[in-house]
C-alpha angles and dihedrals in degrees: 000000000000136000088258101034126205099270133145110280099247090052092044088056097043097046098034094117090055092061093065100042120114095246091053092049091050089046089055093051091049091053095047088052094045092052090059092055106028146025110261127206134246103030117257095260092053099048092097095027092123089060096044090050096047117035119207092250094056104048116128100157137026123204114184125205131175111238141335124281109268101209124104111282096357109105116079100167098264122101114256091000126116130194117268119278089023118126107261111249123236095255091050091048091057088048089055089046089056094046088053093053098035100048101005094251117167114244109264122223092208121075099198108118095186090121091062091051092051089057094055105274107135105212097202126181116199090222114038103199140036140184111254115268091002113100118214089004090142096047116134093011095116104280092103091058089051100049090042084060090048091055092048090048093051089046094050101036100041139037139211096027118155113230115200109201116190116186135355092287094060094039089061089066093066087090084079097053128087099225091189088075105021134057128234127202112188135184143137118302118268091239112122088244092066110013097097091050099068111325100077106071095020095113098212096160098054089043090053093050091047090057093046093050089050089053092050090246124136111264119238116261094225090176092062090094088072 
């Protein structure tokens, strides 16, 4: 990772000030050291995959996660997504269950959500890296400051974005969103610990598409993962 990371040009311009801030330079130093001692997920070329798949000008929807999956081969740089042929994690299973009941989508066998990202769904984790097999091991190292700046940038520089906020962690990020010009859909997290207490049955996908249609935007083809 470099002071000016390989990131899509519109994001690089919008976030340029962040790359020289003290916290970001300290984050870089931390990651450089971590990589000498541990395996880090996702791989370096995928750390900024969410941004490279979904340019700032093309965002329609933001789905916020916490940190990458820490199991071998899982993390691919998109929140809730896993690489093809990897076993689908429990939270994503529940997302697929909700898609089935909400819009009638068949349950996919593939967990790669790249097709959503390519349609304008920013699949953003609050923390972009993790040490292998150690959940939340890169928490409070600087990534949160960076991704909070991302959310503020989206709020300030765009309008009529649908923010899907799952769980209390994501809901706290609404402080960075101008609700007078954006839209928030909030519910419980899809984790098995909370999915049955407000996520399942919340219909976030049809609600999102209703908002997009009302704005004369192309709805998301959620079933494109099939």
